[in-house]
């Protein structure tokens, strides 16, 4: 006889557990404590098995019968319902572990040690305030490009700059997941063009400027496993912070290691004026080592295909991508912003920094005067800047060495 709701409610606990059968393997087990569990007894592979279907009254009699029908259907298809449940639970757990939010938190925990507390708060804030509410609980593999576009456009309606920063952080999370094979692609790739354009964007070059992140970048350059000449160029880029085209077109005849000076001809400069670059001791050390490799040729950084041409304009950016830095995070031109931002924060005089960056002085009368007048100050600044970078690279706590105005 089949069970009824009234019979189940009237069942009293006994000294030992007992069963109330409903049919087709379904029964209710009543415990001495008064608890009542639905069970399904079946055979699979010649062995007797039991499957829990819930607790009464949370799982009603009709609910238990529906669950029984589903389990019997699996059996009819040759599937063990107990194994199927375990696999479904594992899949759910894996899905939970691989949600965007879970992986983003894992990525954030792995990176925040290299950031200042204020920068860490900004990064996690962008995720919590703009991403987690809509995509955080989604499996990271299931998030599509159109969904990211919709999210970015919604943010951009209020703040295009915030939208760019959110996309940048999301891209880093997706690429982190790709490295551990938990995501197949980065849907943020090339989405920046969908955001409202600003005039300033045409002049913007992605750059890392936060000191601890700069230190991590310098260590990544030290570990770069590509071509030796490319690694030397990457090492010199933050020390010299000239324009990428000026760096890759450098010729040995322009460099005087004994005088610790690099004179860039006017024809190679953006503003068509000769530019002098003081060479710090670390820069000289790198150049001396490189001279043994490329010193017999014309270019300091020759092309990999022919010494008659300089390094390709894409080489440094490609190296940064290979090191894991996205186009939206850091580019070869960004070393200039890296230096300018930090030198200003360290307290160096703006006119000295601008002179070293070879920016045009708006006062035509002062141009030639400043080029000569600031040379001693620039030499001192460049040497101390090299010391400062070495401190960041080593991960040591660095005391600002430029607080005295140059």
Short mmCIF file of C-alpha atoms in Angstrom, two decimals:
data_model
loop_
_atom_site.label_atom_id
_atom_site.label_comp_id
_atom_site.label_asym_id
_atom_site.label_seq_id
_atom_site.Cartn_x
_atom_site.Cartn_y
_atom_site.Cartn_z
CA UNK A 1 0.00 0.00 0.00
CA UNK A 2 1.28 3.45 -0.89
CA UNK A 3 2.01 6.02 1.79
CA UNK A 4 -0.22 8.99 2.54
CA UNK A 5 0.65 12.39 3.94
CA UNK A 6 -1.54 11.70 6.99
CA UNK A 7 0.17 8.37 7.69
CA UNK A 8 3.60 9.99 7.53
CA UNK A 9 2.58 12.78 9.95
CA UNK A 10 1.12 10.24 12.35
CA UNK A 11 4.28 8.08 12.41
CA UNK A 12 5.88 8.05 15.86
CA UNK A 13 9.57 7.43 16.60
CA UNK A 14 10.58 4.10 18.11
CA UNK A 15 13.60 2.83 20.00
CA UNK A 16 15.14 1.68 16.71
CA UNK A 17 14.93 3.13 13.19
CA UNK A 18 12.15 1.69 11.03
CA UNK A 19 10.96 2.08 7.44
CA UNK A 20 7.65 3.02 5.84
CA UNK A 21 7.53 1.80 2.21
CA UNK A 22 5.78 3.65 -0.61
CA UNK A 23 6.67 1.40 -3.53
CA UNK A 24 9.18 1.13 -6.41
CA UNK A 25 12.06 1.25 -3.91
CA UNK A 26 10.97 4.47 -2.17
CA UNK A 27 10.65 4.43 1.60
CA UNK A 28 10.69 6.80 4.56
CA UNK A 29 13.16 6.00 7.33
CA UNK A 30 12.04 7.18 10.78
CA UNK A 31 14.84 7.68 13.34
CA UNK A 32 14.51 7.37 17.15
CA UNK A 33 15.13 11.11 17.31
CA UNK A 34 11.99 11.73 15.22
CA UNK A 35 13.84 12.67 12.02
CA UNK A 36 12.39 11.28 8.77
CA UNK A 37 14.51 10.70 5.64
CA UNK A 38 13.40 9.67 2.17
CA UNK A 39 15.47 6.84 0.69
CA UNK A 40 15.52 5.05 -2.64
CA UNK A 41 16.71 1.43 -2.59
CA UNK A 42 17.86 0.06 -5.91
CA UNK A 43 20.34 -2.31 -7.51
CA UNK A 44 23.10 -1.28 -9.94
CA UNK A 45 25.81 -3.53 -11.30
CA UNK A 46 24.48 -6.41 -9.23
CA UNK A 47 24.88 -4.46 -5.96
CA UNK A 48 22.26 -2.98 -3.66
CA UNK A 49 22.54 0.80 -3.23
CA UNK A 50 20.64 3.56 -1.47
CA UNK A 51 20.09 7.18 -2.47
CA UNK A 52 18.91 9.92 -0.12
CA UNK A 53 16.05 11.99 -1.55
CA UNK A 54 15.58 14.56 1.21
CA UNK A 55 14.08 15.10 4.64
CA UNK A 56 10.37 15.19 5.47
CA UNK A 57 8.53 17.62 5.68
CA UNK A 58 10.95 19.84 3.66
CA UNK A 59 10.70 17.21 0.95
CA UNK A 60 7.05 16.26 0.70
CA UNK A 61 5.65 12.91 -0.40
CA UNK A 62 4.95 14.26 -3.90
CA UNK A 63 8.44 15.76 -4.10
CA UNK A 64 9.99 12.43 -3.10
CA UNK A 65 7.99 10.62 -5.80
CA UNK A 66 9.21 13.11 -8.44
CA UNK A 67 12.81 12.61 -7.34
CA UNK A 68 12.24 8.85 -7.44
CA UNK A 69 10.97 9.09 -11.03
CA UNK A 70 14.09 11.05 -12.06
CA UNK A 71 16.39 8.50 -10.39
CA UNK A 72 14.58 5.54 -12.00
CA UNK A 73 14.84 7.26 -15.40
CA UNK A 74 18.62 7.48 -14.96
CA UNK A 75 18.69 3.78 -14.06
CA UNK A 76 16.70 3.01 -17.19
CA UNK A 77 19.41 4.78 -19.19
CA UNK A 78 22.14 2.73 -17.53
CA UNK A 79 23.27 5.54 -15.22
CA UNK A 80 23.82 5.09 -11.49
CA UNK A 81 21.88 7.97 -9.85
CA UNK A 82 24.30 8.06 -6.90
CA UNK A 83 27.29 8.54 -9.20
CA UNK A 84 25.37 11.10 -11.25
CA UNK A 85 24.64 13.12 -8.09
CA UNK A 86 28.30 13.07 -7.03
CA UNK A 87 29.40 14.24 -10.48
CA UNK A 88 26.80 17.01 -10.46
CA UNK A 89 28.02 18.12 -7.03
CA UNK A 90 31.63 18.14 -8.22
CA UNK A 91 30.63 20.14 -11.28
CA UNK A 92 28.80 22.61 -9.06
CA UNK A 93 31.81 22.94 -6.77
CA UNK A 94 34.11 23.39 -9.76
CA UNK A 95 31.76 25.98 -11.21
CA UNK A 96 31.74 27.84 -7.90
CA UNK A 97 35.53 27.73 -7.72
CA UNK A 98 35.78 28.98 -11.29
CA UNK A 99 33.40 31.89 -11.09
CA UNK A 100 34.74 35.24 -12.20
CA UNK A 101 34.63 36.50 -8.61
CA UNK A 102 36.54 33.52 -7.19
CA UNK A 103 39.28 33.74 -9.79
CA UNK A 104 39.42 37.54 -9.55
CA UNK A 105 39.97 37.27 -5.80
CA UNK A 106 42.67 34.68 -6.35
CA UNK A 107 44.37 36.98 -8.88
CA UNK A 108 44.03 39.97 -6.57
CA UNK A 109 45.56 38.07 -3.63
CA UNK A 110 48.52 37.07 -5.83
CA UNK A 111 49.20 40.66 -6.92
CA UNK A 112 48.29 42.94 -4.02
CA UNK A 113 51.63 42.38 -2.28
CA UNK A 114 53.27 44.37 -5.06
CA UNK A 115 50.83 47.28 -4.70
CA UNK A 116 50.37 50.06 -2.22
CA UNK A 117 47.31 49.78 0.06
CA UNK A 118 45.60 52.64 -1.74
CA UNK A 119 46.09 51.06 -5.17
CA UNK A 120 44.87 47.68 -3.86
CA UNK A 121 41.69 49.34 -2.58
CA UNK A 122 41.08 50.95 -5.96
CA UNK A 123 41.52 47.67 -7.83
CA UNK A 124 39.26 45.58 -5.60
CA UNK A 125 36.78 48.45 -5.50
CA UNK A 126 36.45 48.44 -9.29
CA UNK A 127 35.65 44.74 -9.20
CA UNK A 128 33.18 44.91 -6.33
CA UNK A 129 31.41 48.05 -7.47
CA UNK A 130 31.17 47.36 -11.19
CA UNK A 131 31.66 43.66 -11.99
CA UNK A 132 30.70 41.31 -9.16
CA UNK A 133 27.06 42.39 -9.03
CA UNK A 134 26.37 41.29 -12.61
CA UNK A 135 29.09 38.80 -13.60
CA UNK A 136 30.75 37.80 -10.34
CA UNK A 137 28.84 34.54 -9.80
CA UNK A 138 29.11 33.46 -13.41
CA UNK A 139 31.51 30.74 -14.47
CA UNK A 140 34.40 32.60 -16.08
CA UNK A 141 34.22 30.44 -19.22
CA UNK A 142 30.58 31.39 -19.78
CA UNK A 143 31.11 35.17 -19.90
CA UNK A 144 30.79 36.45 -23.45
CA UNK A 145 32.12 39.47 -25.29
CA UNK A 146 28.66 41.05 -25.75
CA UNK A 147 28.08 40.84 -21.99
CA UNK A 148 31.36 42.60 -21.29
CA UNK A 149 30.47 45.21 -23.91
CA UNK A 150 27.13 45.85 -22.22
CA UNK A 151 28.82 46.15 -18.84
CA UNK A 152 31.48 48.54 -20.14
CA UNK A 153 28.97 50.74 -21.95
CA UNK A 154 26.85 50.97 -18.82
CA UNK A 155 29.83 52.17 -16.80
CA UNK A 156 31.00 54.49 -19.58
CA UNK A 157 27.65 56.27 -19.58
CA UNK A 158 28.69 57.72 -16.22
CA UNK A 159 32.48 57.64 -16.49
CA UNK A 160 34.45 56.56 -19.60
CA UNK A 161 37.67 56.63 -17.58
CA UNK A 162 36.24 54.23 -14.98
CA UNK A 163 35.02 51.94 -17.77
CA UNK A 164 38.55 51.76 -19.19
CA UNK A 165 40.03 50.94 -15.81
CA UNK A 166 37.42 48.26 -15.13
CA UNK A 167 38.07 46.66 -18.53
CA UNK A 168 41.79 46.74 -17.78
CA UNK A 169 41.32 44.89 -14.47
CA UNK A 170 38.89 42.39 -16.01
CA UNK A 171 41.37 41.67 -18.78
CA UNK A 172 44.07 40.87 -16.25
CA UNK A 173 41.71 38.45 -14.47
CA UNK A 174 40.78 36.68 -17.72
CA UNK A 175 44.43 36.34 -18.75
CA UNK A 176 45.29 35.02 -15.28
CA UNK A 177 42.57 32.37 -15.70
CA UNK A 178 43.89 31.51 -19.17
CA UNK A 179 47.35 30.81 -17.76
CA UNK A 180 45.83 28.17 -15.43
CA UNK A 181 43.58 26.78 -18.22
CA UNK A 182 40.38 27.95 -16.54
CA UNK A 183 39.44 30.32 -19.35
CA UNK A 184 39.77 29.98 -23.10
CA UNK A 185 40.02 33.64 -24.11
CA UNK A 186 39.97 37.24 -22.92
CA UNK A 187 36.65 38.82 -24.03
CA UNK A 188 37.94 42.30 -23.12
CA UNK A 189 40.49 42.14 -25.94
CA UNK A 190 40.11 45.14 -28.27
CA UNK A 191 36.96 46.36 -26.50
CA UNK A 192 38.46 49.72 -25.53
CA UNK A 193 37.52 51.06 -28.96
CA UNK A 194 33.81 50.75 -28.15
CA UNK A 195 34.11 53.33 -25.38
CA UNK A 196 33.51 57.03 -26.04
CA UNK A 197 36.63 58.59 -27.53
CA UNK A 198 38.37 61.48 -25.82
CA UNK A 199 40.90 63.83 -27.31
CA UNK A 200 43.32 62.95 -24.54
CA UNK A 201 43.14 59.26 -25.49
CA UNK A 202 45.04 59.97 -28.70
CA UNK A 203 47.99 61.13 -26.62
CA UNK A 204 47.76 58.53 -23.88
CA UNK A 205 50.31 55.76 -23.55
CA UNK A 206 49.66 52.96 -21.08
CA UNK A 207 52.16 53.10 -18.24
CA UNK A 208 52.82 51.53 -14.86
CA UNK A 209 53.66 54.25 -12.36
CA UNK A 210 52.90 52.90 -8.86
CA UNK A 211 56.34 52.28 -7.25
CA UNK A 212 55.73 48.71 -6.09
CA UNK A 213 54.30 47.77 -9.47
CA UNK A 214 57.34 49.40 -11.11
CA UNK A 215 59.55 47.16 -8.98
CA UNK A 216 57.62 44.10 -10.17
CA UNK A 217 58.06 45.27 -13.78
CA UNK A 218 61.82 45.67 -13.32
CA UNK A 219 62.08 42.17 -11.87
CA UNK A 220 60.05 40.82 -14.80
CA UNK A 221 62.52 42.47 -17.18
CA UNK A 222 65.40 40.81 -15.32
CA UNK A 223 63.68 37.47 -15.90
CA UNK A 224 62.92 38.09 -19.57
CA UNK A 225 63.93 34.98 -21.51
CA UNK A 226 63.94 36.45 -25.00
CA UNK A 227 66.79 37.89 -27.04
CA UNK A 228 69.72 39.36 -25.07
CA UNK A 229 69.70 42.63 -27.06
CA UNK A 230 65.97 43.05 -26.39
CA UNK A 231 66.50 42.48 -22.67
CA UNK A 232 69.23 45.14 -22.63
CA UNK A 233 66.89 47.59 -24.37
CA UNK A 234 64.19 46.84 -21.79
CA UNK A 235 66.66 47.42 -18.97
CA UNK A 236 67.79 50.74 -20.40
CA UNK A 237 64.28 52.01 -21.19
CA UNK A 238 63.40 52.99 -17.57
CA UNK A 239 66.92 54.28 -16.89
CA UNK A 240 67.00 56.61 -19.91
CA UNK A 241 63.25 57.15 -20.62
CA UNK A 242 63.85 58.42 -24.15
CA UNK A 243 61.22 57.83 -26.83
CA UNK A 244 61.15 54.23 -28.14
CA UNK A 245 62.20 55.35 -31.62
CA UNK A 246 65.17 57.24 -30.20
CA UNK A 247 66.23 54.22 -28.18
CA UNK A 248 66.07 51.65 -30.95
CA UNK A 249 67.85 53.97 -33.42
CA UNK A 250 70.76 54.59 -31.02
CA UNK A 251 74.18 54.30 -32.68
CA UNK A 252 77.48 53.55 -31.02
CA UNK A 253 79.06 56.68 -32.51
CA UNK A 254 76.58 58.80 -30.52
CA UNK A 255 77.53 57.28 -27.17
CA UNK A 256 80.57 58.31 -25.14
CA UNK A 257 80.91 55.88 -22.27
CA UNK A 258 83.93 57.66 -20.83
CA UNK A 259 82.06 60.98 -20.68
CA UNK A 260 78.89 59.17 -19.57
CA UNK A 261 76.83 60.86 -22.24
CA UNK A 262 74.63 60.00 -25.19
CA UNK A 263 74.15 62.76 -27.78
CA UNK A 264 71.09 62.15 -29.95
CA UNK A 265 71.31 64.07 -33.25
CA UNK A 266 68.60 66.61 -34.00
CA UNK A 267 67.50 64.62 -37.04
CA UNK A 268 66.40 61.76 -34.77
CA UNK A 269 64.55 63.92 -32.27
CA UNK A 270 60.85 64.67 -32.43
CA UNK A 271 61.46 68.40 -32.02
CA UNK A 272 64.51 68.38 -34.30
CA UNK A 273 66.93 69.56 -31.60
CA UNK A 274 70.00 67.70 -30.39
CA UNK A 275 69.36 66.02 -27.07
CA UNK A 276 71.91 64.95 -24.45
CA UNK A 277 71.22 62.04 -22.13
CA UNK A 278 73.36 61.61 -18.99
CA UNK A 279 74.35 57.98 -18.53
CA UNK A 280 74.14 56.66 -14.98
CA UNK A 281 76.56 54.01 -13.75
CA UNK A 282 74.03 51.16 -14.19
CA UNK A 283 73.27 52.36 -17.74
CA UNK A 284 76.99 52.43 -18.58
CA UNK A 285 77.41 48.90 -17.19
CA UNK A 286 74.61 47.61 -19.42
CA UNK A 287 76.04 49.39 -22.47
CA UNK A 288 79.55 48.06 -21.88
CA UNK A 289 78.26 44.50 -21.79
CA UNK A 290 76.15 45.10 -24.87
CA UNK A 291 79.09 46.68 -26.70
CA UNK A 292 80.86 43.32 -26.65
CA UNK A 293 77.92 41.90 -28.61
CA UNK A 294 76.85 44.66 -31.01
CA UNK A 295 79.72 47.15 -30.75
CA UNK A 296 81.22 46.27 -34.13
CA UNK A 297 78.08 47.31 -35.93
CA UNK A 298 76.34 50.64 -36.40
CA UNK A 299 73.36 50.23 -34.13
CA UNK A 300 73.34 49.61 -30.39
CA UNK A 301 70.16 47.57 -30.85
CA UNK A 302 70.35 46.02 -34.34
CA UNK A 303 67.60 44.09 -36.01
CA UNK A 304 67.61 40.34 -35.42
CA UNK A 305 67.60 39.85 -39.20
CA UNK A 306 70.31 42.28 -40.26
CA UNK A 307 72.80 44.52 -38.46
CA UNK A 308 72.23 47.13 -41.17
CA UNK A 309 68.90 48.07 -39.62
CA UNK A 310 67.82 48.94 -36.08
CA UNK A 311 65.52 46.92 -33.89
CA UNK A 312 61.92 46.70 -35.10
CA UNK A 313 59.49 49.23 -33.66
CA UNK A 314 57.31 46.36 -32.36
CA UNK A 315 60.08 44.50 -30.53
CA UNK A 316 59.79 46.14 -27.10
CA UNK A 317 56.00 46.10 -27.03
CA UNK A 318 56.01 42.46 -28.10
CA UNK A 319 58.46 41.69 -25.30
CA UNK A 320 56.16 43.38 -22.76
CA UNK A 321 53.22 41.31 -24.03
CA UNK A 322 55.36 38.17 -23.73
CA UNK A 323 56.11 39.12 -20.11
CA UNK A 324 52.38 39.23 -19.41
CA UNK A 325 51.74 42.98 -19.59
CA UNK A 326 48.72 43.86 -21.69
CA UNK A 327 48.68 46.74 -24.14
CA UNK A 328 46.35 48.57 -21.77
CA UNK A 329 48.82 48.15 -18.88
CA UNK A 330 52.24 49.05 -20.25
CA UNK A 331 53.84 49.99 -23.54
CA UNK A 332 57.36 50.97 -24.57
CA UNK A 333 56.47 54.67 -24.57
CA UNK A 334 55.08 54.22 -21.06
CA UNK A 335 58.59 54.24 -19.55
CA UNK A 336 58.56 58.01 -20.06
CA UNK A 337 55.38 58.41 -18.01
CA UNK A 338 56.78 55.97 -15.46
CA UNK A 339 59.82 58.19 -14.97
CA UNK A 340 58.03 61.53 -15.18
CA UNK A 341 55.36 60.58 -12.65
CA UNK A 342 57.79 59.18 -10.10
CA UNK A 343 60.40 61.91 -10.50
CA UNK A 344 57.78 64.56 -9.88
CA UNK A 345 56.53 62.70 -6.82
CA UNK A 346 60.09 62.37 -5.56
CA UNK A 347 60.34 66.14 -5.58
CA UNK A 348 62.55 66.96 -8.55
CA UNK A 349 61.94 70.30 -10.22
CA UNK A 350 59.55 70.09 -13.13
CA UNK A 351 61.77 72.12 -15.48
CA UNK A 352 64.64 69.68 -14.94
CA UNK A 353 62.44 66.65 -15.60
CA UNK A 354 60.92 68.28 -18.67
CA UNK A 355 64.37 69.14 -20.00
CA UNK A 356 65.43 65.51 -19.64
CA UNK A 357 62.26 64.38 -21.40
CA UNK A 358 63.21 66.72 -24.28
CA UNK A 359 59.91 68.54 -24.09
CA UNK A 360 59.79 71.92 -25.78
CA UNK A 361 60.14 74.98 -23.55
CA UNK A 362 57.35 77.37 -24.45
CA UNK A 363 59.71 80.28 -23.95
CA UNK A 364 61.83 80.31 -27.11
CA UNK A 365 64.46 82.55 -25.51
CA UNK A 366 65.15 80.09 -22.71
CA UNK A 367 65.55 76.93 -24.82
CA UNK A 368 69.30 77.05 -25.43
CA UNK A 369 69.93 78.43 -21.94
CA UNK A 370 68.04 75.61 -20.24
CA UNK A 371 69.80 72.91 -22.24
CA UNK A 372 73.14 74.00 -20.77
CA UNK A 373 71.96 75.32 -17.38
CA UNK A 374 70.25 72.14 -16.27
CA UNK A 375 72.94 69.69 -17.36
CA UNK A 376 74.60 69.25 -13.93
CA UNK A 377 71.20 68.88 -12.27
CA UNK A 378 70.09 66.38 -14.87
CA UNK A 379 73.26 64.30 -14.42
CA UNK A 380 72.69 64.18 -10.69
CA UNK A 381 69.00 63.35 -11.11
CA UNK A 382 69.67 60.52 -13.55
CA UNK A 383 72.20 58.88 -11.24
CA UNK A 384 69.88 59.08 -8.25
CA UNK A 385 67.01 57.86 -10.40
CA UNK A 386 69.03 54.75 -11.22
CA UNK A 387 69.63 54.16 -7.51
CA UNK A 388 65.93 54.60 -6.83
CA UNK A 389 64.99 52.07 -9.54
CA UNK A 390 67.45 49.57 -8.13
CA UNK A 391 65.74 49.90 -4.76
CA UNK A 392 62.36 49.23 -6.33
CA UNK A 393 63.74 46.29 -8.28
CA UNK A 394 65.20 44.69 -5.15
CA UNK A 395 61.90 45.09 -3.33
CA UNK A 396 63.52 47.01 -0.50
CA UNK A 397 61.75 49.88 1.23
CA UNK A 398 63.02 52.90 -0.67
CA UNK A 399 63.44 56.29 0.90
CA UNK A 400 62.58 59.08 -1.55
CA UNK A 401 65.99 60.37 -2.62
CA UNK A 402 64.82 63.37 -4.52
CA UNK A 403 62.83 65.31 -1.99
CA UNK A 404 65.40 68.05 -2.13
CA UNK A 405 64.41 70.16 -5.10
CA UNK A 406 67.00 69.91 -7.83
#
